[in-house]
């Protein structure tokens, strides 16, 4: 089992920056891919960024050049970060961390990001 806890959300003005953190614990050795998703009110959850065990990254077109996903392994936890720059009001959503291990995945509880215009 893998447990995920997100943090770092908040209210920011357009053009500002935030860094989200996802702390993964448990069977972290089994994690293949960790991703950030987001869901705005009335919208489906969408993939924002992904990082693999080997460090390969992938981004949604809407965030390329503005968001950066990174991963740090230390002690018994894996930390995954989402650095978000040049934020836009359309980036407002609840951001979720997702870890895929084997044939199953795990979700965090989400963290709210609100970008004011």
C-alpha atoms as a PDB file:
ATOM      1  CA  UNK A   1       0.000   0.000   0.000  1.00  0.00           C
ATOM      2  CA  UNK A   2       1.037   3.557  -0.684  1.00  0.00           C
ATOM      3  CA  UNK A   3      -0.202   6.587   1.214  1.00  0.00           C
ATOM      4  CA  UNK A   4      -0.143  10.034  -0.358  1.00  0.00           C
ATOM      5  CA  UNK A   5      -0.485  13.407   1.339  1.00  0.00           C
ATOM      6  CA  UNK A   6      -0.564  16.629  -0.657  1.00  0.00           C
ATOM      7  CA  UNK A   7       0.240  20.100   0.634  1.00  0.00           C
ATOM      8  CA  UNK A   8       1.139  23.545  -0.642  1.00  0.00           C
ATOM      9  CA  UNK A   9      -2.096  24.734  -2.161  1.00  0.00           C
ATOM     10  CA  UNK A  10      -3.512  28.182  -1.559  1.00  0.00           C
ATOM     11  CA  UNK A  11      -4.666  31.455  -3.062  1.00  0.00           C
ATOM     12  CA  UNK A  12      -2.363  33.293  -5.441  1.00  0.00           C
ATOM     13  CA  UNK A  13      -2.724  36.101  -7.945  1.00  0.00           C
ATOM     14  CA  UNK A  14      -2.435  35.478 -11.654  1.00  0.00           C
ATOM     15  CA  UNK A  15       1.207  35.395 -12.678  1.00  0.00           C
ATOM     16  CA  UNK A  16       2.289  34.090  -9.301  1.00  0.00           C
ATOM     17  CA  UNK A  17       3.828  30.795  -8.265  1.00  0.00           C
ATOM     18  CA  UNK A  18       3.086  27.906  -5.939  1.00  0.00           C
ATOM     19  CA  UNK A  19       4.873  24.674  -5.157  1.00  0.00           C
ATOM     20  CA  UNK A  20       2.783  21.635  -4.351  1.00  0.00           C
ATOM     21  CA  UNK A  21       4.228  18.715  -2.425  1.00  0.00           C
ATOM     22  CA  UNK A  22       3.174  15.078  -2.357  1.00  0.00           C
ATOM     23  CA  UNK A  23       4.576  12.867   0.380  1.00  0.00           C
ATOM     24  CA  UNK A  24       4.407   9.191  -0.516  1.00  0.00           C
ATOM     25  CA  UNK A  25       4.940   6.583   2.180  1.00  0.00           C
ATOM     26  CA  UNK A  26       4.451   2.876   2.546  1.00  0.00           C
ATOM     27  CA  UNK A  27       5.574   0.555  -0.242  1.00  0.00           C
ATOM     28  CA  UNK A  28       7.320   3.342  -2.139  1.00  0.00           C
ATOM     29  CA  UNK A  29       9.765   0.913  -3.756  1.00  0.00           C
ATOM     30  CA  UNK A  30       6.851  -0.445  -5.767  1.00  0.00           C
ATOM     31  CA  UNK A  31       5.815   2.907  -7.239  1.00  0.00           C
ATOM     32  CA  UNK A  32       6.279   3.069 -10.999  1.00  0.00           C
ATOM     33  CA  UNK A  33       4.726   6.419 -11.810  1.00  0.00           C
ATOM     34  CA  UNK A  34       3.601   9.416  -9.781  1.00  0.00           C
ATOM     35  CA  UNK A  35       1.359  12.006 -11.337  1.00  0.00           C
ATOM     36  CA  UNK A  36      -0.427  15.218 -10.531  1.00  0.00           C
ATOM     37  CA  UNK A  37      -4.033  15.543 -11.634  1.00  0.00           C
ATOM     38  CA  UNK A  38      -6.440  18.409 -11.178  1.00  0.00           C
ATOM     39  CA  UNK A  39     -10.174  18.823 -11.152  1.00  0.00           C
ATOM     40  CA  UNK A  40     -12.017  22.100 -11.492  1.00  0.00           C
ATOM     41  CA  UNK A  41     -15.697  22.417 -10.520  1.00  0.00           C
ATOM     42  CA  UNK A  42     -17.903  20.894 -13.188  1.00  0.00           C
ATOM     43  CA  UNK A  43     -14.941  19.425 -15.046  1.00  0.00           C
ATOM     44  CA  UNK A  44     -13.449  15.976 -15.282  1.00  0.00           C
ATOM     45  CA  UNK A  45     -10.211  15.201 -13.520  1.00  0.00           C
ATOM     46  CA  UNK A  46      -7.313  15.807 -15.897  1.00  0.00           C
ATOM     47  CA  UNK A  47      -3.696  14.747 -15.955  1.00  0.00           C
ATOM     48  CA  UNK A  48      -1.281  17.600 -15.341  1.00  0.00           C
ATOM     49  CA  UNK A  49       2.176  16.041 -15.077  1.00  0.00           C
ATOM     50  CA  UNK A  50       3.833  12.666 -14.652  1.00  0.00           C
ATOM     51  CA  UNK A  51       7.205  11.449 -13.472  1.00  0.00           C
ATOM     52  CA  UNK A  52       8.391   7.859 -13.760  1.00  0.00           C
ATOM     53  CA  UNK A  53      10.662   5.853 -11.491  1.00  0.00           C
ATOM     54  CA  UNK A  54      13.521   6.638 -13.894  1.00  0.00           C
ATOM     55  CA  UNK A  55      12.777  10.346 -13.824  1.00  0.00           C
ATOM     56  CA  UNK A  56      11.106  10.757 -17.201  1.00  0.00           C
ATOM     57  CA  UNK A  57       8.520  13.511 -17.193  1.00  0.00           C
ATOM     58  CA  UNK A  58       5.474  14.387 -19.236  1.00  0.00           C
ATOM     59  CA  UNK A  59       3.153  17.392 -19.123  1.00  0.00           C
ATOM     60  CA  UNK A  60      -0.268  18.422 -20.329  1.00  0.00           C
ATOM     61  CA  UNK A  61      -0.019  20.931 -23.163  1.00  0.00           C
ATOM     62  CA  UNK A  62      -1.802  23.522 -21.053  1.00  0.00           C
ATOM     63  CA  UNK A  63       1.006  23.607 -18.459  1.00  0.00           C
ATOM     64  CA  UNK A  64       4.125  22.973 -20.554  1.00  0.00           C
ATOM     65  CA  UNK A  65       6.753  25.599 -19.906  1.00  0.00           C
ATOM     66  CA  UNK A  66       5.040  26.758 -16.725  1.00  0.00           C
ATOM     67  CA  UNK A  67       4.914  23.697 -14.450  1.00  0.00           C
ATOM     68  CA  UNK A  68       7.756  21.421 -13.417  1.00  0.00           C
ATOM     69  CA  UNK A  69       7.408  18.039 -11.726  1.00  0.00           C
ATOM     70  CA  UNK A  70      10.297  16.645  -9.702  1.00  0.00           C
ATOM     71  CA  UNK A  71      10.962  13.761  -7.388  1.00  0.00           C
ATOM     72  CA  UNK A  72      13.142  13.356  -4.292  1.00  0.00           C
ATOM     73  CA  UNK A  73      13.745  10.097  -2.453  1.00  0.00           C
ATOM     74  CA  UNK A  74      14.867  10.376   1.144  1.00  0.00           C
ATOM     75  CA  UNK A  75      14.550   8.160   4.185  1.00  0.00           C
ATOM     76  CA  UNK A  76      11.334   6.173   4.038  1.00  0.00           C
ATOM     77  CA  UNK A  77       9.439   8.695   1.934  1.00  0.00           C
ATOM     78  CA  UNK A  78       9.301   9.784  -1.654  1.00  0.00           C
ATOM     79  CA  UNK A  79       8.513  13.455  -2.209  1.00  0.00           C
ATOM     80  CA  UNK A  80       7.099  14.652  -5.483  1.00  0.00           C
ATOM     81  CA  UNK A  81       6.824  18.346  -6.187  1.00  0.00           C
ATOM     82  CA  UNK A  82       4.900  20.399  -8.697  1.00  0.00           C
ATOM     83  CA  UNK A  83       6.402  23.823  -9.203  1.00  0.00           C
ATOM     84  CA  UNK A  84       3.770  26.028 -10.797  1.00  0.00           C
ATOM     85  CA  UNK A  85       4.814  29.345 -12.303  1.00  0.00           C
ATOM     86  CA  UNK A  86       2.961  31.972 -14.314  1.00  0.00           C
ATOM     87  CA  UNK A  87      -0.314  30.764 -12.847  1.00  0.00           C
ATOM     88  CA  UNK A  88      -3.551  31.574 -14.628  1.00  0.00           C
ATOM     89  CA  UNK A  89      -7.121  31.698 -13.321  1.00  0.00           C
ATOM     90  CA  UNK A  90      -7.849  28.585 -15.381  1.00  0.00           C
ATOM     91  CA  UNK A  91      -5.330  26.693 -13.257  1.00  0.00           C
ATOM     92  CA  UNK A  92      -7.791  26.938 -10.360  1.00  0.00           C
ATOM     93  CA  UNK A  93      -8.668  23.416  -9.258  1.00  0.00           C
ATOM     94  CA  UNK A  94      -8.167  20.778  -6.624  1.00  0.00           C
ATOM     95  CA  UNK A  95      -4.830  19.129  -7.318  1.00  0.00           C
ATOM     96  CA  UNK A  96      -4.389  15.442  -6.574  1.00  0.00           C
ATOM     97  CA  UNK A  97      -1.345  13.223  -6.345  1.00  0.00           C
ATOM     98  CA  UNK A  98      -1.610   9.731  -7.828  1.00  0.00           C
ATOM     99  CA  UNK A  99       0.809   6.818  -7.550  1.00  0.00           C
ATOM    100  CA  UNK A 100       0.724   3.723  -9.723  1.00  0.00           C
ATOM    101  CA  UNK A 101       2.240   0.557  -8.301  1.00  0.00           C
ATOM    102  CA  UNK A 102       1.729  -2.770  -9.950  1.00  0.00           C
ATOM    103  CA  UNK A 103      -1.817  -2.973 -11.260  1.00  0.00           C
ATOM    104  CA  UNK A 104      -3.318  -0.579  -8.715  1.00  0.00           C
ATOM    105  CA  UNK A 105      -3.047   3.050  -7.834  1.00  0.00           C
ATOM    106  CA  UNK A 106      -3.526   5.328  -4.871  1.00  0.00           C
ATOM    107  CA  UNK A 107      -4.823   8.891  -4.535  1.00  0.00           C
ATOM    108  CA  UNK A 108      -4.187  11.654  -2.064  1.00  0.00           C
ATOM    109  CA  UNK A 109      -6.912  13.812  -0.570  1.00  0.00           C
ATOM    110  CA  UNK A 110      -6.169  16.797  -2.798  1.00  0.00           C
ATOM    111  CA  UNK A 111      -5.103  20.376  -2.215  1.00  0.00           C
ATOM    112  CA  UNK A 112      -6.979  23.452  -3.427  1.00  0.00           C
ATOM    113  CA  UNK A 113      -5.259  25.926  -5.724  1.00  0.00           C
ATOM    114  CA  UNK A 114      -7.081  29.171  -6.439  1.00  0.00           C
ATOM    115  CA  UNK A 115      -5.692  31.736  -8.867  1.00  0.00           C
ATOM    116  CA  UNK A 116      -7.319  35.157  -8.785  1.00  0.00           C
ATOM    117  CA  UNK A 117      -7.377  37.453 -11.805  1.00  0.00           C
END
